[in-house]
mmCIF file of C-alpha atoms in Angstrom:
data_model
loop_
_atom_site.group_PDB
_atom_site.id
_atom_site.type_symbol
_atom_site.label_atom_id
_atom_site.label_comp_id
_atom_site.label_asym_id
_atom_site.label_seq_id
_atom_site.Cartn_x
_atom_site.Cartn_y
_atom_site.Cartn_z
ATOM 1 C CA UNK I 1 48.181 -13.282 -75.098
ATOM 2 C CA UNK I 2 49.901 -10.171 -73.819
ATOM 3 C CA UNK I 3 48.186 -6.811 -74.329
ATOM 4 C CA UNK I 4 50.149 -3.932 -75.703
ATOM 5 C CA UNK I 5 50.541 -0.783 -73.583
ATOM 6 C CA UNK I 6 48.324 1.072 -76.075
ATOM 7 C CA UNK I 7 45.525 -1.490 -75.694
ATOM 8 C CA UNK I 8 45.845 -1.328 -71.917
ATOM 9 C CA UNK I 9 45.560 2.492 -71.897
ATOM 10 C CA UNK I 10 42.530 2.370 -74.199
ATOM 11 C CA UNK I 11 40.864 -0.100 -71.841
ATOM 12 C CA UNK I 12 41.495 2.233 -68.858
ATOM 13 C CA UNK I 13 40.109 5.259 -70.722
ATOM 14 C CA UNK I 14 37.032 3.287 -71.765
ATOM 15 C CA UNK I 15 36.389 2.204 -68.177
ATOM 16 C CA UNK I 16 36.795 5.765 -66.914
ATOM 17 C CA UNK I 17 34.322 7.025 -69.502
ATOM 18 C CA UNK I 18 31.737 4.430 -68.479
ATOM 19 C CA UNK I 19 32.298 5.218 -64.795
ATOM 20 C CA UNK I 20 31.856 8.953 -65.479
ATOM 21 C CA UNK I 21 28.567 8.301 -67.269
ATOM 22 C CA UNK I 22 27.305 6.172 -64.382
ATOM 23 C CA UNK I 23 28.242 8.847 -61.828
ATOM 24 C CA UNK I 24 26.560 11.565 -63.904
ATOM 25 C CA UNK I 25 23.398 9.471 -64.191
ATOM 26 C CA UNK I 26 23.351 8.833 -60.448
ATOM 27 C CA UNK I 27 23.784 12.549 -59.730
ATOM 28 C CA UNK I 28 20.879 13.305 -62.060
ATOM 29 C CA UNK I 29 18.645 10.745 -60.370
ATOM 30 C CA UNK I 30 19.548 12.003 -56.890
ATOM 31 C CA UNK I 31 18.997 15.629 -57.933
ATOM 32 C CA UNK I 32 15.618 14.894 -59.498
ATOM 33 C CA UNK I 33 14.504 12.946 -56.443
ATOM 34 C CA UNK I 34 15.802 15.684 -54.158
ATOM 35 C CA UNK I 35 13.738 18.296 -56.020
ATOM 36 C CA UNK I 36 10.734 15.999 -55.759
ATOM 37 C CA UNK I 37 10.866 16.292 -51.981
ATOM 38 C CA UNK I 38 10.478 20.097 -52.151
ATOM 39 C CA UNK I 39 7.046 21.717 -52.129
ATOM 40 C CA UNK I 40 5.314 21.819 -55.503
ATOM 41 C CA UNK I 41 3.167 24.861 -56.318
ATOM 42 C CA UNK I 42 1.297 26.245 -59.299
ATOM 43 C CA UNK I 43 0.741 29.784 -60.609
ATOM 44 C CA UNK I 44 -2.936 30.648 -59.972
ATOM 45 C CA UNK I 45 -3.129 34.068 -61.684
ATOM 46 C CA UNK I 46 -2.978 34.933 -65.380
ATOM 47 C CA UNK I 47 0.657 36.026 -65.151
ATOM 48 C CA UNK I 48 3.314 36.329 -62.481
ATOM 49 C CA UNK I 49 6.860 37.659 -62.670
ATOM 50 C CA UNK I 50 9.968 35.695 -61.758
ATOM 51 C CA UNK I 51 12.361 38.141 -60.079
ATOM 52 C CA UNK I 52 16.003 38.293 -59.012
ATOM 53 C CA UNK I 53 15.150 38.868 -55.351
ATOM 54 C CA UNK I 54 12.309 38.574 -52.818
ATOM 55 C CA UNK I 55 10.459 41.832 -53.515
ATOM 56 C CA UNK I 56 8.659 43.856 -56.168
ATOM 57 C CA UNK I 57 11.666 46.177 -56.452
ATOM 58 C CA UNK I 58 13.869 43.435 -57.943
ATOM 59 C CA UNK I 59 14.380 43.015 -61.689
ATOM 60 C CA UNK I 60 11.986 40.752 -63.590
ATOM 61 C CA UNK I 61 13.661 37.834 -65.376
ATOM 62 C CA UNK I 62 10.715 35.913 -66.799
ATOM 63 C CA UNK I 63 6.916 35.941 -66.966
ATOM 64 C CA UNK I 64 5.117 32.782 -65.867
ATOM 65 C CA UNK I 65 1.578 31.984 -67.005
ATOM 66 C CA UNK I 66 -1.301 30.443 -65.100
ATOM 67 C CA UNK I 67 -0.820 26.740 -64.421
ATOM 68 C CA UNK I 68 2.992 26.826 -64.494
ATOM 69 C CA UNK I 69 4.351 24.235 -62.057
ATOM 70 C CA UNK I 70 7.163 25.326 -59.753
ATOM 71 C CA UNK I 71 9.412 23.669 -57.189
ATOM 72 C CA UNK I 72 9.935 25.714 -54.021
ATOM 73 C CA UNK I 73 13.553 25.633 -52.837
ATOM 74 C CA UNK I 74 13.357 28.158 -49.993
ATOM 75 C CA UNK I 75 11.327 31.116 -48.775
ATOM 76 C CA UNK I 76 11.866 34.638 -47.446
ATOM 77 C CA UNK I 77 9.195 37.102 -46.353
ATOM 78 C CA UNK I 78 6.167 36.250 -48.558
ATOM 79 C CA UNK I 79 8.323 35.105 -51.452
ATOM 80 C CA UNK I 80 9.463 31.708 -52.724
ATOM 81 C CA UNK I 81 12.742 30.947 -54.455
ATOM 82 C CA UNK I 82 11.654 28.487 -57.137
ATOM 83 C CA UNK I 83 12.827 26.281 -59.983
ATOM 84 C CA UNK I 84 10.774 25.916 -63.166
ATOM 85 C CA UNK I 85 10.631 22.762 -65.274
ATOM 86 C CA UNK I 86 12.986 24.530 -67.727
ATOM 87 C CA UNK I 87 15.539 25.033 -64.922
ATOM 88 C CA UNK I 88 14.876 28.752 -64.539
ATOM 89 C CA UNK I 89 15.473 29.958 -60.999
ATOM 90 C CA UNK I 90 14.109 33.060 -59.288
ATOM 91 C CA UNK I 91 11.754 34.566 -56.721
ATOM 92 C CA UNK I 92 7.976 34.698 -56.990
ATOM 93 C CA UNK I 93 5.341 36.158 -54.626
ATOM 94 C CA UNK I 94 3.659 33.282 -52.805
ATOM 95 C CA UNK I 95 0.229 34.944 -52.842
ATOM 96 C CA UNK I 96 0.112 34.273 -56.600
ATOM 97 C CA UNK I 97 0.544 30.531 -56.114
ATOM 98 C CA UNK I 98 -1.623 27.580 -55.217
ATOM 99 C CA UNK I 99 -1.345 26.393 -52.537
ATOM 100 C CA UNK I 100 -0.334 29.714 -51.023
ATOM 101 C CA UNK I 101 2.407 30.069 -48.460
ATOM 102 C CA UNK I 102 1.754 30.539 -44.751
ATOM 103 C CA UNK I 103 0.021 33.872 -44.178
ATOM 104 C CA UNK I 104 1.025 34.359 -40.557
ATOM 105 C CA UNK I 105 4.480 35.639 -39.737
ATOM 106 C CA UNK I 106 5.883 34.803 -36.302
ATOM 107 C CA UNK I 107 9.243 36.566 -36.414
ATOM 108 C CA UNK I 108 10.262 40.093 -37.344
ATOM 109 C CA UNK I 109 13.142 38.835 -39.494
ATOM 110 C CA UNK I 110 10.643 37.339 -41.940
ATOM 111 C CA UNK I 111 8.185 40.242 -41.950
ATOM 112 C CA UNK I 112 7.387 42.811 -44.636
ATOM 113 C CA UNK I 113 6.756 46.262 -43.157
ATOM 114 C CA UNK I 114 5.569 49.409 -44.949
ATOM 115 C CA UNK I 115 6.409 52.698 -43.216
ATOM 116 C CA UNK I 116 4.580 55.832 -44.298
ATOM 117 C CA UNK I 117 6.161 59.209 -43.459
ATOM 118 C CA UNK I 118 3.141 61.510 -43.569
ATOM 119 C CA UNK I 119 2.918 64.460 -45.986
ATOM 120 C CA UNK I 120 5.893 65.530 -48.157
ATOM 121 C CA UNK I 121 6.681 67.835 -51.058
ATOM 122 C CA UNK I 122 4.008 70.492 -51.510
ATOM 123 C CA UNK I 123 2.108 69.043 -48.539
ATOM 124 C CA UNK I 124 3.905 70.396 -45.484
ATOM 125 C CA UNK I 125 1.556 68.942 -42.904
ATOM 126 C CA UNK I 126 1.057 70.807 -39.627
ATOM 127 C CA UNK I 127 3.375 73.596 -38.487
ATOM 128 C CA UNK I 128 5.120 74.254 -35.186
ATOM 129 C CA UNK I 129 4.794 77.634 -33.497
ATOM 130 C CA UNK I 130 8.078 78.597 -35.186
ATOM 131 C CA UNK I 131 6.959 77.400 -38.628
ATOM 132 C CA UNK I 132 8.748 74.036 -38.707
ATOM 133 C CA UNK I 133 6.997 71.537 -40.979
ATOM 134 C CA UNK I 134 5.530 68.197 -39.938
ATOM 135 C CA UNK I 135 6.751 66.509 -43.153
ATOM 136 C CA UNK I 136 10.395 66.984 -42.083
ATOM 137 C CA UNK I 137 10.008 65.089 -38.837
ATOM 138 C CA UNK I 138 7.768 62.288 -40.098
ATOM 139 C CA UNK I 139 10.485 61.387 -42.604
ATOM 140 C CA UNK I 140 13.233 61.485 -39.987
ATOM 141 C CA UNK I 141 11.235 59.253 -37.674
ATOM 142 C CA UNK I 142 10.286 56.756 -40.388
ATOM 143 C CA UNK I 143 13.915 56.457 -41.486
ATOM 144 C CA UNK I 144 14.992 55.805 -37.898
ATOM 145 C CA UNK I 145 12.385 53.060 -37.537
ATOM 146 C CA UNK I 146 13.354 51.582 -40.916
ATOM 147 C CA UNK I 147 16.991 51.383 -39.863
ATOM 148 C CA UNK I 148 16.112 49.523 -36.661
ATOM 149 C CA UNK I 149 13.799 47.110 -38.463
ATOM 150 C CA UNK I 150 16.297 46.321 -41.213
ATOM 151 C CA UNK I 151 18.970 45.663 -38.611
ATOM 152 C CA UNK I 152 16.692 42.912 -37.326
ATOM 153 C CA UNK I 153 16.150 41.359 -40.745
ATOM 154 C CA UNK I 154 12.751 42.784 -41.690
ATOM 155 C CA UNK I 155 11.966 43.790 -45.260
ATOM 156 C CA UNK I 156 11.034 47.474 -45.137
ATOM 157 C CA UNK I 157 9.394 49.707 -47.736
ATOM 158 C CA UNK I 158 8.913 53.453 -47.288
ATOM 159 C CA UNK I 159 6.190 55.317 -49.150
ATOM 160 C CA UNK I 160 8.719 58.111 -49.610
ATOM 161 C CA UNK I 161 12.428 58.431 -48.856
ATOM 162 C CA UNK I 162 12.803 62.130 -49.634
ATOM 163 C CA UNK I 163 10.836 65.377 -49.498
ATOM 164 C CA UNK I 164 8.401 64.590 -52.296
ATOM 165 C CA UNK I 165 4.643 64.538 -52.655
ATOM 166 C CA UNK I 166 2.933 61.142 -52.466
ATOM 167 C CA UNK I 167 -0.829 60.914 -52.903
ATOM 168 C CA UNK I 168 -2.945 59.480 -50.113
ATOM 169 C CA UNK I 169 -4.126 56.658 -52.387
ATOM 170 C CA UNK I 170 -0.583 55.605 -53.314
ATOM 171 C CA UNK I 171 0.354 54.908 -49.702
ATOM 172 C CA UNK I 172 -2.046 52.025 -48.967
ATOM 173 C CA UNK I 173 -1.596 50.866 -52.562
ATOM 174 C CA UNK I 174 2.049 50.073 -51.792
ATOM 175 C CA UNK I 175 0.997 48.075 -48.749
ATOM 176 C CA UNK I 176 -1.547 46.146 -50.804
ATOM 177 C CA UNK I 177 0.961 45.511 -53.592
ATOM 178 C CA UNK I 178 3.628 43.962 -51.362
ATOM 179 C CA UNK I 179 1.154 42.221 -49.006
ATOM 180 C CA UNK I 180 2.549 43.996 -45.951
ATOM 181 C CA UNK I 181 2.496 42.253 -42.597
ATOM 182 C CA UNK I 182 2.167 45.692 -41.014
ATOM 183 C CA UNK I 183 1.668 49.263 -42.283
ATOM 184 C CA UNK I 184 2.553 52.184 -40.002
ATOM 185 C CA UNK I 185 1.852 55.809 -40.924
ATOM 186 C CA UNK I 186 3.773 58.459 -38.957
ATOM 187 C CA UNK I 187 2.330 61.877 -38.158
ATOM 188 C CA UNK I 188 2.466 64.684 -35.610
ATOM 189 C CA UNK I 189 -0.762 66.162 -34.344
ATOM 190 C CA UNK I 190 -1.850 69.794 -34.177
ATOM 191 C CA UNK I 191 -4.434 71.533 -32.001
ATOM 192 C CA UNK I 192 -6.580 74.568 -32.932
ATOM 193 C CA UNK I 193 -4.742 76.624 -30.309
ATOM 194 C CA UNK I 194 -0.993 76.466 -29.747
ATOM 195 C CA UNK I 195 0.209 74.788 -26.540
ATOM 196 C CA UNK I 196 -3.272 73.485 -25.714
ATOM 197 C CA UNK I 197 -2.758 69.722 -26.212
ATOM 198 C CA UNK I 198 -0.069 67.123 -25.684
ATOM 199 C CA UNK I 199 0.628 63.420 -26.093
ATOM 200 C CA UNK I 200 0.698 60.514 -28.538
ATOM 201 C CA UNK I 201 -2.256 58.620 -30.033
ATOM 202 C CA UNK I 202 -2.480 55.345 -31.954
ATOM 203 C CA UNK I 203 -5.233 55.001 -34.585
ATOM 204 C CA UNK I 204 -6.722 51.997 -36.373
ATOM 205 C CA UNK I 205 -9.625 51.733 -38.846
ATOM 206 C CA UNK I 206 -10.389 48.021 -39.339
ATOM 207 C CA UNK I 207 -10.803 46.710 -35.808
ATOM 208 C CA UNK I 208 -10.612 42.989 -36.560
ATOM 209 C CA UNK I 209 -7.637 43.443 -38.871
ATOM 210 C CA UNK I 210 -5.604 46.100 -37.087
ATOM 211 C CA UNK I 211 -6.568 46.566 -33.439
ATOM 212 C CA UNK I 212 -4.124 43.959 -32.142
ATOM 213 C CA UNK I 213 -1.279 45.681 -34.020
ATOM 214 C CA UNK I 214 -2.347 49.042 -32.566
ATOM 215 C CA UNK I 215 -2.458 47.596 -29.064
ATOM 216 C CA UNK I 216 0.912 45.819 -29.312
ATOM 217 C CA UNK I 217 2.696 49.009 -30.352
ATOM 218 C CA UNK I 218 0.771 51.486 -28.203
ATOM 219 C CA UNK I 219 1.595 49.536 -25.035
ATOM 220 C CA UNK I 220 5.288 50.180 -25.645
ATOM 221 C CA UNK I 221 4.865 53.982 -25.605
ATOM 222 C CA UNK I 222 4.545 54.156 -21.826
ATOM 223 C CA UNK I 223 8.274 54.848 -21.511
ATOM 224 C CA UNK I 224 8.357 58.062 -23.555
ATOM 225 C CA UNK I 225 8.232 61.557 -22.087
ATOM 226 C CA UNK I 226 4.844 62.460 -23.605
ATOM 227 C CA UNK I 227 1.449 61.310 -22.360
ATOM 228 C CA UNK I 228 0.108 58.148 -23.992
ATOM 229 C CA UNK I 229 -3.427 59.072 -25.043
ATOM 230 C CA UNK I 230 -4.195 55.460 -25.987
ATOM 231 C CA UNK I 231 -5.866 53.844 -28.996
ATOM 232 C CA UNK I 232 -8.677 55.369 -31.038
ATOM 233 C CA UNK I 233 -10.651 54.658 -34.200
ATOM 234 C CA UNK I 234 -9.514 56.929 -37.036
ATOM 235 C CA UNK I 235 -11.119 57.369 -40.448
ATOM 236 C CA UNK I 236 -7.885 58.066 -42.351
ATOM 237 C CA UNK I 237 -7.590 57.006 -45.992
ATOM 238 C CA UNK I 238 -4.113 55.510 -45.614
ATOM 239 C CA UNK I 239 -5.384 52.955 -43.085
ATOM 240 C CA UNK I 240 -9.004 52.740 -44.291
ATOM 241 C CA UNK I 241 -7.990 51.611 -47.799
ATOM 242 C CA UNK I 242 -5.457 49.105 -46.516
ATOM 243 C CA UNK I 243 -6.140 45.390 -46.977
ATOM 244 C CA UNK I 244 -3.517 44.514 -44.370
ATOM 245 C CA UNK I 245 -2.926 45.389 -40.684
ATOM 246 C CA UNK I 246 -2.470 49.164 -40.619
ATOM 247 C CA UNK I 247 -2.180 51.872 -37.979
ATOM 248 C CA UNK I 248 -1.520 55.609 -37.887
ATOM 249 C CA UNK I 249 0.634 57.113 -35.132
ATOM 250 C CA UNK I 250 0.343 60.734 -33.980
ATOM 251 C CA UNK I 251 3.584 61.055 -32.021
ATOM 252 C CA UNK I 252 3.079 64.418 -30.333
ATOM 253 C CA UNK I 253 1.543 67.843 -30.967
ATOM 254 C CA UNK I 254 3.865 69.809 -33.204
ATOM 255 C CA UNK I 255 2.308 73.174 -32.245
ATOM 256 C CA UNK I 256 2.827 72.537 -28.531
ATOM 257 C CA UNK I 257 6.304 73.735 -27.578
ATOM 258 C CA UNK I 258 6.893 71.009 -24.988
ATOM 259 C CA UNK I 259 5.974 68.268 -27.463
ATOM 260 C CA UNK I 260 7.987 69.861 -30.249
ATOM 261 C CA UNK I 261 11.122 69.784 -28.113
ATOM 262 C CA UNK I 262 10.718 66.008 -28.103
ATOM 263 C CA UNK I 263 9.701 65.712 -31.758
ATOM 264 C CA UNK I 264 12.872 67.461 -32.929
ATOM 265 C CA UNK I 265 15.085 65.401 -30.583
ATOM 266 C CA UNK I 266 17.112 62.504 -32.007
ATOM 267 C CA UNK I 267 16.873 60.803 -28.600
ATOM 268 C CA UNK I 268 13.070 60.863 -28.822
ATOM 269 C CA UNK I 269 13.133 59.401 -32.344
ATOM 270 C CA UNK I 270 15.444 56.606 -31.213
ATOM 271 C CA UNK I 271 13.187 55.816 -28.256
ATOM 272 C CA UNK I 272 10.089 55.732 -30.467
ATOM 273 C CA UNK I 273 11.877 53.553 -33.030
ATOM 274 C CA UNK I 274 12.875 51.054 -30.351
ATOM 275 C CA UNK I 275 9.323 51.041 -28.996
ATOM 276 C CA UNK I 276 7.857 50.378 -32.450
ATOM 277 C CA UNK I 277 10.291 47.500 -32.987
ATOM 278 C CA UNK I 278 9.445 46.049 -29.568
ATOM 279 C CA UNK I 279 5.737 46.359 -30.318
ATOM 280 C CA UNK I 280 6.121 44.635 -33.673
ATOM 281 C CA UNK I 281 8.114 41.845 -32.045
ATOM 282 C CA UNK I 282 5.304 41.305 -29.560
ATOM 283 C CA UNK I 283 2.704 41.417 -32.335
ATOM 284 C CA UNK I 284 4.390 38.798 -34.524
ATOM 285 C CA UNK I 285 5.346 36.495 -31.669
ATOM 286 C CA UNK I 286 1.684 36.300 -30.651
ATOM 287 C CA UNK I 287 0.535 35.383 -34.184
#
């Protein structure tokens, strides 16, 4: 018996519908199996925030409770881009998960760095012989270093980005909050008598945690025009209260005219910034 054109078209449409359903099912199976091959993790704190980007500065999109299972799709810095069982996607800090992500960073482009421009606002810091304030030059130097680090892919936080007061306690707190791979506090020294001291010094507090960072960076300062006074222990709150590798740099004596000529120089800041980046590269590559 001959089929009518209408019956023939209906048969074709029916076959296409079945084929579409089969393809959709196959895609679903492949997708589910693909996700199964990704790392599975679980929230191990009472609550963690799902965010729009890999950092605490990004907007929160959802709160996840302890025990929530997540599929890790990719990672950046100490953050995972994850998928929940309800198909929510976002970034979560890997230190709030079990098992945790790798703690050691081997490349600068995956590192989280906190830079701390000393003083600020009502706290001027030390003064040059002409009354110039330390806080001005610590900020300029930190911004120069931040620019160089970001150009190389690092995630950089500054404890201040303008002339404002930041408490001593708040500075290491930021480092502890973001789980910094390195914290560097920038300062300029001052001597009791003008023009009586010169040079740069690198300080650490926790030897086991921070000495290798101090050494990696201090070794790079041998190319600057001021004497390298080496590495010393320093009981400074911003590095003492840090749970992560932390150093404090005194990059010249602001009340010594010869040093101040360097401190105020953009060429000097660029040289120091490049040295800090080179030191950090060495530090992470040896992890």
